[in-house]
Coordinates of C-alpha atoms and ligand atoms in Angstrom, one line a residue:
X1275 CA 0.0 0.0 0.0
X1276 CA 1.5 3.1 -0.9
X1277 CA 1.6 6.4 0.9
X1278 CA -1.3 8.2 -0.8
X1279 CA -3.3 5.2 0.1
X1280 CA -2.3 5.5 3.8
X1281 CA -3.3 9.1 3.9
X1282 CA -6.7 8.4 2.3
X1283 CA -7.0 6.2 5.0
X1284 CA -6.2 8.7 7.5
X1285 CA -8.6 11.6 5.9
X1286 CA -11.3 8.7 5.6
X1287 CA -11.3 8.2 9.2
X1288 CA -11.1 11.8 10.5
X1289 CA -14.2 12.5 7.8
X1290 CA -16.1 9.7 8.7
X1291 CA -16.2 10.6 12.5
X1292 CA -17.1 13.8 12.1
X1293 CA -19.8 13.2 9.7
X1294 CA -21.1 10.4 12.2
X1295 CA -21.5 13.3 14.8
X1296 CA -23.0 15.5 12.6
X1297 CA -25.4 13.2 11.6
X1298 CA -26.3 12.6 14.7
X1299 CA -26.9 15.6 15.9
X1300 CA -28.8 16.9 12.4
X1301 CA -31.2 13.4 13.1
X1302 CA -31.9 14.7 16.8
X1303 CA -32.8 18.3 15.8
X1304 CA -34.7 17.0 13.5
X1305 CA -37.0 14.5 15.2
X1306 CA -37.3 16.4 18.1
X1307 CA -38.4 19.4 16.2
X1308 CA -41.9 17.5 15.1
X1309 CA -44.3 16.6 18.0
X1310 CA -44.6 13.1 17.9
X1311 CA -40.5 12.8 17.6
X1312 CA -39.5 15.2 20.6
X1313 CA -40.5 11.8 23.3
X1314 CA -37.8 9.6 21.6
X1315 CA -35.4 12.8 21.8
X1316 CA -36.0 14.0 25.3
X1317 CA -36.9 10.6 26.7
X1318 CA -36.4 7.1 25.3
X1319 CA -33.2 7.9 23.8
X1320 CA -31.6 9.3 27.1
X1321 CA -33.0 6.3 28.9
X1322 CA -31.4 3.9 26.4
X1323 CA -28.3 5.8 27.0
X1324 CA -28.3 5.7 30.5
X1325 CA -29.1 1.7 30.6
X1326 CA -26.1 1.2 28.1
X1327 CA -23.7 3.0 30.7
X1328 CA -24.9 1.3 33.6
X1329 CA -24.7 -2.2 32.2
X1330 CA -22.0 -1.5 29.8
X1331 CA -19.8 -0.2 33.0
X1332 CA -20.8 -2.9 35.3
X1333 CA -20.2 -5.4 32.3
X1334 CA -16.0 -3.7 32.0
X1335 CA -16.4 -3.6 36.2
X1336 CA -16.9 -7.4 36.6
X1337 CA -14.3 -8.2 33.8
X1338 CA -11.9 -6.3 34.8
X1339 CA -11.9 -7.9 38.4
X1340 CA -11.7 -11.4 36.4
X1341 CA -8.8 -11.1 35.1
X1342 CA -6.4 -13.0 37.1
X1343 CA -3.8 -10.8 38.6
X1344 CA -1.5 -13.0 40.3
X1345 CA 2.0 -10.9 40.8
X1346 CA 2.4 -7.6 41.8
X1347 CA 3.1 -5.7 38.6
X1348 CA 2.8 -2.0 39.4
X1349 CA 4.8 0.0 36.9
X1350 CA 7.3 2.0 38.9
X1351 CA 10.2 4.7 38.6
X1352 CA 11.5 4.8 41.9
X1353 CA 14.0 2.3 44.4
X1354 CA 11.6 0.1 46.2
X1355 CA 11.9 -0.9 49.8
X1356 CA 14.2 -3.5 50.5
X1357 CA 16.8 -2.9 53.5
X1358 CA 16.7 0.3 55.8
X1359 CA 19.9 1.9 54.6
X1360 CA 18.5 1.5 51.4
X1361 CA 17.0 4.8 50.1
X1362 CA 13.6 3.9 48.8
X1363 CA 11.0 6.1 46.8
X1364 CA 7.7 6.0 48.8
X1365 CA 6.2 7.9 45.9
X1366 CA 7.3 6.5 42.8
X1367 CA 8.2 2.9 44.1
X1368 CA 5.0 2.7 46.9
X1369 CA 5.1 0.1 49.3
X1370 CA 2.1 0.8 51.5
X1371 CA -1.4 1.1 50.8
X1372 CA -1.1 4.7 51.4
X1373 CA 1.3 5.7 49.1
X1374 CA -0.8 3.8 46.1
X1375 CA -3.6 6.2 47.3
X1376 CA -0.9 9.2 46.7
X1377 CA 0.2 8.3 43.9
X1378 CA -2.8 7.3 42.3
X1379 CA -4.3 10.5 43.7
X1380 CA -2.1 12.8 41.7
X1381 CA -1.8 10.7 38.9
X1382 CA -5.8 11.3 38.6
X1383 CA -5.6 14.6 39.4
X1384 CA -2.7 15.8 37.6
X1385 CA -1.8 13.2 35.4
X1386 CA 1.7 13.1 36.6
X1387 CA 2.8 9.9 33.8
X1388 CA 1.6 12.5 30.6
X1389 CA 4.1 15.2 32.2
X1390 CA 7.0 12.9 32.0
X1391 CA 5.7 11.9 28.1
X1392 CA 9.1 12.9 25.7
X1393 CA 8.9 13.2 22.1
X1394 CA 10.8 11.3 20.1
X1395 CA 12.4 12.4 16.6
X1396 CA 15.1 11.3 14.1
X1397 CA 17.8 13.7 12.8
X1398 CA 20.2 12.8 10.1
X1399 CA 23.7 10.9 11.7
X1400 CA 20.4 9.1 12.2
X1401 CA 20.5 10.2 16.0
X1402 CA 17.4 9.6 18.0
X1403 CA 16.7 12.8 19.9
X1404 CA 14.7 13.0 22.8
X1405 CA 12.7 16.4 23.6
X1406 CA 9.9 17.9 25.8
X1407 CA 6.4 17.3 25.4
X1408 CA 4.2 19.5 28.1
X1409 CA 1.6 20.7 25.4
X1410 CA 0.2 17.5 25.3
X1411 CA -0.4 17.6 29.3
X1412 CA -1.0 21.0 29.3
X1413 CA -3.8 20.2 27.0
X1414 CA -5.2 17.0 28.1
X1415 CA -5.5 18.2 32.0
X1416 CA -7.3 21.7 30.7
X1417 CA -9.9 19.6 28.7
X1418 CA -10.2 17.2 31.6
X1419 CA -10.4 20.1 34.3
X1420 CA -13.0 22.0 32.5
X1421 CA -15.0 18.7 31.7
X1422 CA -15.3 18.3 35.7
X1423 CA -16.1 21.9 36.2
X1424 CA -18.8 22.3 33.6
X1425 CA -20.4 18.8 34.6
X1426 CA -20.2 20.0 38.4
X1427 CA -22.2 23.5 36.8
X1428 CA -24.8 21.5 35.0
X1429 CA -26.4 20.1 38.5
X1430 CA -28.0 23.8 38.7
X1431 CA -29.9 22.3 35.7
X1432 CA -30.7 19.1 36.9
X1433 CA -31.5 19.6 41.0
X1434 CA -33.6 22.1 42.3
X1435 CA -32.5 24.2 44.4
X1436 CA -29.1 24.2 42.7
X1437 CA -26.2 22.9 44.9
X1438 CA -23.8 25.1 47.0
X1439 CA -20.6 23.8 44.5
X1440 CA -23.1 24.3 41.6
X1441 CA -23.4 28.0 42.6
X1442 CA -19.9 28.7 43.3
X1443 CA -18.2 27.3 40.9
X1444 CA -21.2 29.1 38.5
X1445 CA -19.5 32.3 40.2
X1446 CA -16.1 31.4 40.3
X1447 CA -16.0 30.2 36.7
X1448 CA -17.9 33.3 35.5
X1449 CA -15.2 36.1 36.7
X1450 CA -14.2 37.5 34.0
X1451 CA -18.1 39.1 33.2
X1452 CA -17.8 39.2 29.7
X1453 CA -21.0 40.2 28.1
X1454 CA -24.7 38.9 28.8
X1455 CA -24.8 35.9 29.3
X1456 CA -21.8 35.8 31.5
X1457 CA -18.9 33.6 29.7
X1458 CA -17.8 30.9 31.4
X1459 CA -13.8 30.5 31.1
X1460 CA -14.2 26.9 31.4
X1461 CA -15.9 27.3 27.8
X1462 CA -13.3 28.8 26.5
X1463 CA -10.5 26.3 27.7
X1464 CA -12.6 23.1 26.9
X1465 CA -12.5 24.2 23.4
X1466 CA -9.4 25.3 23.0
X1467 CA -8.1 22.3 24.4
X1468 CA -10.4 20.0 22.4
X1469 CA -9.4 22.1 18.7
X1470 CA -5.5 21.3 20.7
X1471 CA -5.6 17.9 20.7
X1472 CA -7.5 17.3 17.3
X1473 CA -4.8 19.7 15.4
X1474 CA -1.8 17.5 17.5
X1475 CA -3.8 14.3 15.7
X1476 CA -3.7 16.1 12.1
X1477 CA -0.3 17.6 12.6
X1478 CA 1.9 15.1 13.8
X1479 CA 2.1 12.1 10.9
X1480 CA 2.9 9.7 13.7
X1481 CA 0.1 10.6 16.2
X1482 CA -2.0 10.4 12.9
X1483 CA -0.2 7.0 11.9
X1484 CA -1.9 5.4 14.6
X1485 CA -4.8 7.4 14.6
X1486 CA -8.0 5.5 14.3
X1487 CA -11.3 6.5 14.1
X1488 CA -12.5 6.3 17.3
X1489 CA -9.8 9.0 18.7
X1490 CA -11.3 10.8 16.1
X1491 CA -15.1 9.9 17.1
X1492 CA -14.5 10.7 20.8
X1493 CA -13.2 14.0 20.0
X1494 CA -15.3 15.4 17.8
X1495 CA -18.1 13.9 20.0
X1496 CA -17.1 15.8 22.9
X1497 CA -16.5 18.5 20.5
X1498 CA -20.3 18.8 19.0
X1499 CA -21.7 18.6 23.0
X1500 CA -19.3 21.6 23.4
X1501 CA -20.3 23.9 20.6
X1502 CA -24.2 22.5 20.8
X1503 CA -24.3 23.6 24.7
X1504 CA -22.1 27.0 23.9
X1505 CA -24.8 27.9 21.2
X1506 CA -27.1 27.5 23.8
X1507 CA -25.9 29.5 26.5
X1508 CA -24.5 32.3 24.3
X1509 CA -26.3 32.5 21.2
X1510 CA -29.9 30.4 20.7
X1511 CA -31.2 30.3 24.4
X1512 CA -33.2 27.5 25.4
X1513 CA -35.7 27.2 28.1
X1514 CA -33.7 26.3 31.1
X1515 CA -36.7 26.1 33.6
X1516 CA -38.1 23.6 31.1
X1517 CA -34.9 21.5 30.8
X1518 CA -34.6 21.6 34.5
X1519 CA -38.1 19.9 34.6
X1520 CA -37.1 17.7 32.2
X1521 CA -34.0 16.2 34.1
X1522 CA -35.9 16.2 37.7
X1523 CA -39.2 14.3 35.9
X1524 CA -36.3 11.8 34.0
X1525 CA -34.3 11.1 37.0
X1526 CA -37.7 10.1 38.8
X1527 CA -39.1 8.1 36.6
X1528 CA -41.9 10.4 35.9
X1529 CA -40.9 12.4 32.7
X1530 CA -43.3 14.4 30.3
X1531 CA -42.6 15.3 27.3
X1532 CA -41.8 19.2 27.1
X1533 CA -42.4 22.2 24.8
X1534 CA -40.1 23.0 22.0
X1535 CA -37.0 23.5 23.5
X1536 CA -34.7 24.3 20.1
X1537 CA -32.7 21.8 17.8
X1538 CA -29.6 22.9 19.6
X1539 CA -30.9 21.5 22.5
X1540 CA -32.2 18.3 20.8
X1541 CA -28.7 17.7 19.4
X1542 CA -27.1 18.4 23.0
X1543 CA -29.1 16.1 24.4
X1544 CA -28.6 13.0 21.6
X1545 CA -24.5 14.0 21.6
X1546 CA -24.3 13.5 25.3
X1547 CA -26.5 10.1 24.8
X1548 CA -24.3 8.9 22.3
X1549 CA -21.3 9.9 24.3
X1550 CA -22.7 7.7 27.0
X1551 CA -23.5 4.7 25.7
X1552 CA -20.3 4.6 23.6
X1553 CA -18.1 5.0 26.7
X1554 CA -18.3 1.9 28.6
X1555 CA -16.9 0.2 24.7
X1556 CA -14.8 2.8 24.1
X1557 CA -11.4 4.4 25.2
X1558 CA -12.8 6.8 27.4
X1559 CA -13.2 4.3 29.6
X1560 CA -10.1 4.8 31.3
X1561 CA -11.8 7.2 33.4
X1562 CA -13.0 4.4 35.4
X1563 CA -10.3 1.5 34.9
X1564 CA -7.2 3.4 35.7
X1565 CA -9.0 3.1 39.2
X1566 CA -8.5 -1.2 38.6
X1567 CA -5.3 -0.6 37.0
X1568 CA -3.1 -3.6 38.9
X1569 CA 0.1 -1.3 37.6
X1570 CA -0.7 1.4 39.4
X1571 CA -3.0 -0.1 42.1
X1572 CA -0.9 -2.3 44.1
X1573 CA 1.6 -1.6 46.3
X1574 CA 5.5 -2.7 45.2
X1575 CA 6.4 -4.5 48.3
X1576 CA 7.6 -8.0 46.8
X1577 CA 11.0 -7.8 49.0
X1578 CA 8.5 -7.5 52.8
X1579 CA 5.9 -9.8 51.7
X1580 CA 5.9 -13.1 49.6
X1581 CA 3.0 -13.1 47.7
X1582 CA 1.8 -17.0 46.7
X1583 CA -0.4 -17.1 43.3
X1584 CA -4.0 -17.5 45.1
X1585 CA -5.0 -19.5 42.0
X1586 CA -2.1 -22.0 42.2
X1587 CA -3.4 -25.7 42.5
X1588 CA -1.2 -28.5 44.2
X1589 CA 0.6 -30.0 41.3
X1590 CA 2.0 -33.7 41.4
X1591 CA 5.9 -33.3 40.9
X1592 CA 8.4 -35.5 40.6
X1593 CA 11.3 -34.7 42.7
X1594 CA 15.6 -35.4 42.3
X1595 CA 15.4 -37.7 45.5
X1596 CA 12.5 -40.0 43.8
X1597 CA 14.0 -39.5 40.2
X1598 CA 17.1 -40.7 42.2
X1599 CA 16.2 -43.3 43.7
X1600 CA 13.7 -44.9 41.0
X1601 CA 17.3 -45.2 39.0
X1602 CA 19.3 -45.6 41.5
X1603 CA 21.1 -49.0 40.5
X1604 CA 21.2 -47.9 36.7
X1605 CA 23.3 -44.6 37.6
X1606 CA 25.6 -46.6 40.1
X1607 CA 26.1 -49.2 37.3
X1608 CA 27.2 -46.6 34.8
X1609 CA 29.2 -45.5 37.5
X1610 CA 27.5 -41.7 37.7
X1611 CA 27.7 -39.9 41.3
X1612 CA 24.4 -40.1 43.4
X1613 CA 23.3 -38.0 45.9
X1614 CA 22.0 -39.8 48.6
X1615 CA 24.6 -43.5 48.7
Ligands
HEM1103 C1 -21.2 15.0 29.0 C2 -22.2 15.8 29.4 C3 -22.4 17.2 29.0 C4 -21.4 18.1 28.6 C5 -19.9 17.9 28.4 C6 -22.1 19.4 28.4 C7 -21.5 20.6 28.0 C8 -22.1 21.8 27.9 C9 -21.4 23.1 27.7 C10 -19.9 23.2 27.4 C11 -22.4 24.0 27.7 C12 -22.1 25.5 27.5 C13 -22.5 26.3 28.8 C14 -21.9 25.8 30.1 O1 -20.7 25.6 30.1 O2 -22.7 25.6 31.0 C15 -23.6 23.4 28.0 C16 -24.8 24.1 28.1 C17 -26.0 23.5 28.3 N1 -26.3 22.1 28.5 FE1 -24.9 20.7 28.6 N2 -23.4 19.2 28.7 C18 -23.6 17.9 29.1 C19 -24.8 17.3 29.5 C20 -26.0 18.0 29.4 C21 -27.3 17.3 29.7 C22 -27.5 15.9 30.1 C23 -28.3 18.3 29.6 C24 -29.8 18.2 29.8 C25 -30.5 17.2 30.1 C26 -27.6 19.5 29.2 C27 -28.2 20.7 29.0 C28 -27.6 21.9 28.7 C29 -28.3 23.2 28.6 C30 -29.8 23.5 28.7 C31 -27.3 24.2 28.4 C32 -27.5 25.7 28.2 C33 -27.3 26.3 29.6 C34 -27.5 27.8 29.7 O3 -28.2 28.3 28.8 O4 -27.0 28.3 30.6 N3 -26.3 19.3 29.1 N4 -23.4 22.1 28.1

């Protein structure tokens, strides 16, 4: 396959995701714009949604814990604890249940592995050089940050009254005061990043490479829920006492189907369906399994403790002394040493 081919490839994929999230949201504004379509929009397909996560996660949940783990194999950059005059890294090279929860506590919070990420290039000699790479954190801890934060926002629209971190964080994100509506700089950074990390994918022929089009799908999901909700906010307002109605009557089990409330947020509403039910099957589900990760959850203390496989069944061996003594008068007739006379 030649070059050109492999690009097509590439373009194919990048195209095809992005139409898939167009279509999407172009099939939700449209059925929810006629009557009888806005039920499947506003309820039966964020139901279906819902039930995919929750048995799709539970499904990934009971693998995961499955999956035989018999060693300790936590991936580690640090001496681990032997002997006392021996300097060992608590951190990087944990070997108690509370340095795990460190470690995996900024790990999750500021994604401490990405920050050591290096790029990788080859110059002519050919010498391999090895350079910084913070962008990519930079990037990837804004878009997750701002996720969080405008999640945390939404539960003024789902729970009345709207929740003390709701309010403040409503406030805090909201500083600058730009304008009517207020803009949120979480907005602002959660696209930024997102445009970031789909120009690194374009941009850098390896990142591209191995591209496929699901980390194309999941960005330009996220992508579509971000423009469809700014549209919302700053340019085609919705009825946010309706929504709010909406969500409460959903979440207990009582929900009616509202008034118009736009194609924006029909498409909102279907992008952040899709989004769920693809998650549990998709990448983004490393949200929840670098929680059950057994190379960053267990604690490196193989020199304290000896750890016997828990699956290990009693095997029938056959040891030297029996081998021994079951050939016993053949080895001292060929005149071979024995152990045991
Ligand atoms: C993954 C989940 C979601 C993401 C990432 C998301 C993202 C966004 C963003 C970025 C905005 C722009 C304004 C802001 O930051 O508050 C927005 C607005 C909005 N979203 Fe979402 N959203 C999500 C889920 C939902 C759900 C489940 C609903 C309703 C059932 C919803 C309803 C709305 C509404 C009504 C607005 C406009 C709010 C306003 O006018 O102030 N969103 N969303």
């Amino acid at each position: 396959m030649g070059p050109l081919a492999g690009e097509d490839r590439e373009v194919k994929r990048a195209l095809g995701s992005v139409a898939s999230v167009i279509a999407v949201a172009l099939a939700a504004a449209a059925i929810g714009s006629i009557a009888p379509g806005r039920a499947v929009v506003t309820i039966w397909i964020p139901y279906a949604a819902f039930v995919t996560l929750l048995l799709g996660l539970s499904w990934r949940v009971v693998r995961w814990s499955l999956s035989p783990v018999p060693f300790r194999i936590p991936t580690v950059c640090g001496q681990q604890k032997s002997l006392g005059w021996i300097k060992a890294g608590w951190l990087e090279s944990p070997s108690t249940t509370l340095g795990v929860i460190a470690r995996m506590a900024l790990e999750v919070l500021t994604f401490r592995s990405l920050f050591r990420n290096v790029r990788s290039r080859l110059e002519a000699g050919p010498r391999l050089i090895y350079g910084e790479a913070k962008w990519l954190w930079l990037a990837a801890l804004a878009f997750h940050w701002s996720l969080l934060i405008i999640l945390l926002r939404h539960l003024r629209l789902f729970v009345q009254p709207p929740p003390a971190v709701a309010v403040l964080l409503d406030r805090l994100d909201g500083f600058f005061q730009v304008g009517v509506p207020v803009v949120y700089v979480t907005d602002v950074v959660l696209l930024v990043a997102l445009l970031y990390l789909l120009q690194r994918r374009f941009r850098d022929p390896q990142v591209r490479y191995i591209s496929l089009f699901t980390d194309y799908f999941a960005l330009f999901l996220l992508l579509g829920i971000a423009v469809t909700g700014i549209s919302m906010r700053y340019f085609a307002r919705t009825d946010v006492i309706a929504v709010k109605q909406l969500a409460i009557g959903l979440a207990i089990f009582a929900p009616a189907v509202p008034a118009n409330l736009g194609p924006w947020f029909y498409a909102h509403l279907a992008l952040v369906s899709t989004l769920a039910a693809y998650l549990p099957f998709s990448k983004l589900v490393h949200m929840g399994g670098v929680f059950l990760s057994p190379t960053r959850n267990l604690a490196n203390n193989t020199r304290m403790k000896r750890h016997v496989n828990p699956w290990n069944y009693p095997v029938k061996v056959h040891t030297y002394q029996e081998w021994e003594d079951e050939f016993r008068d053949k080895i001292e007739a060929a005149g071979l040493p024995v152990e045991r006379r």
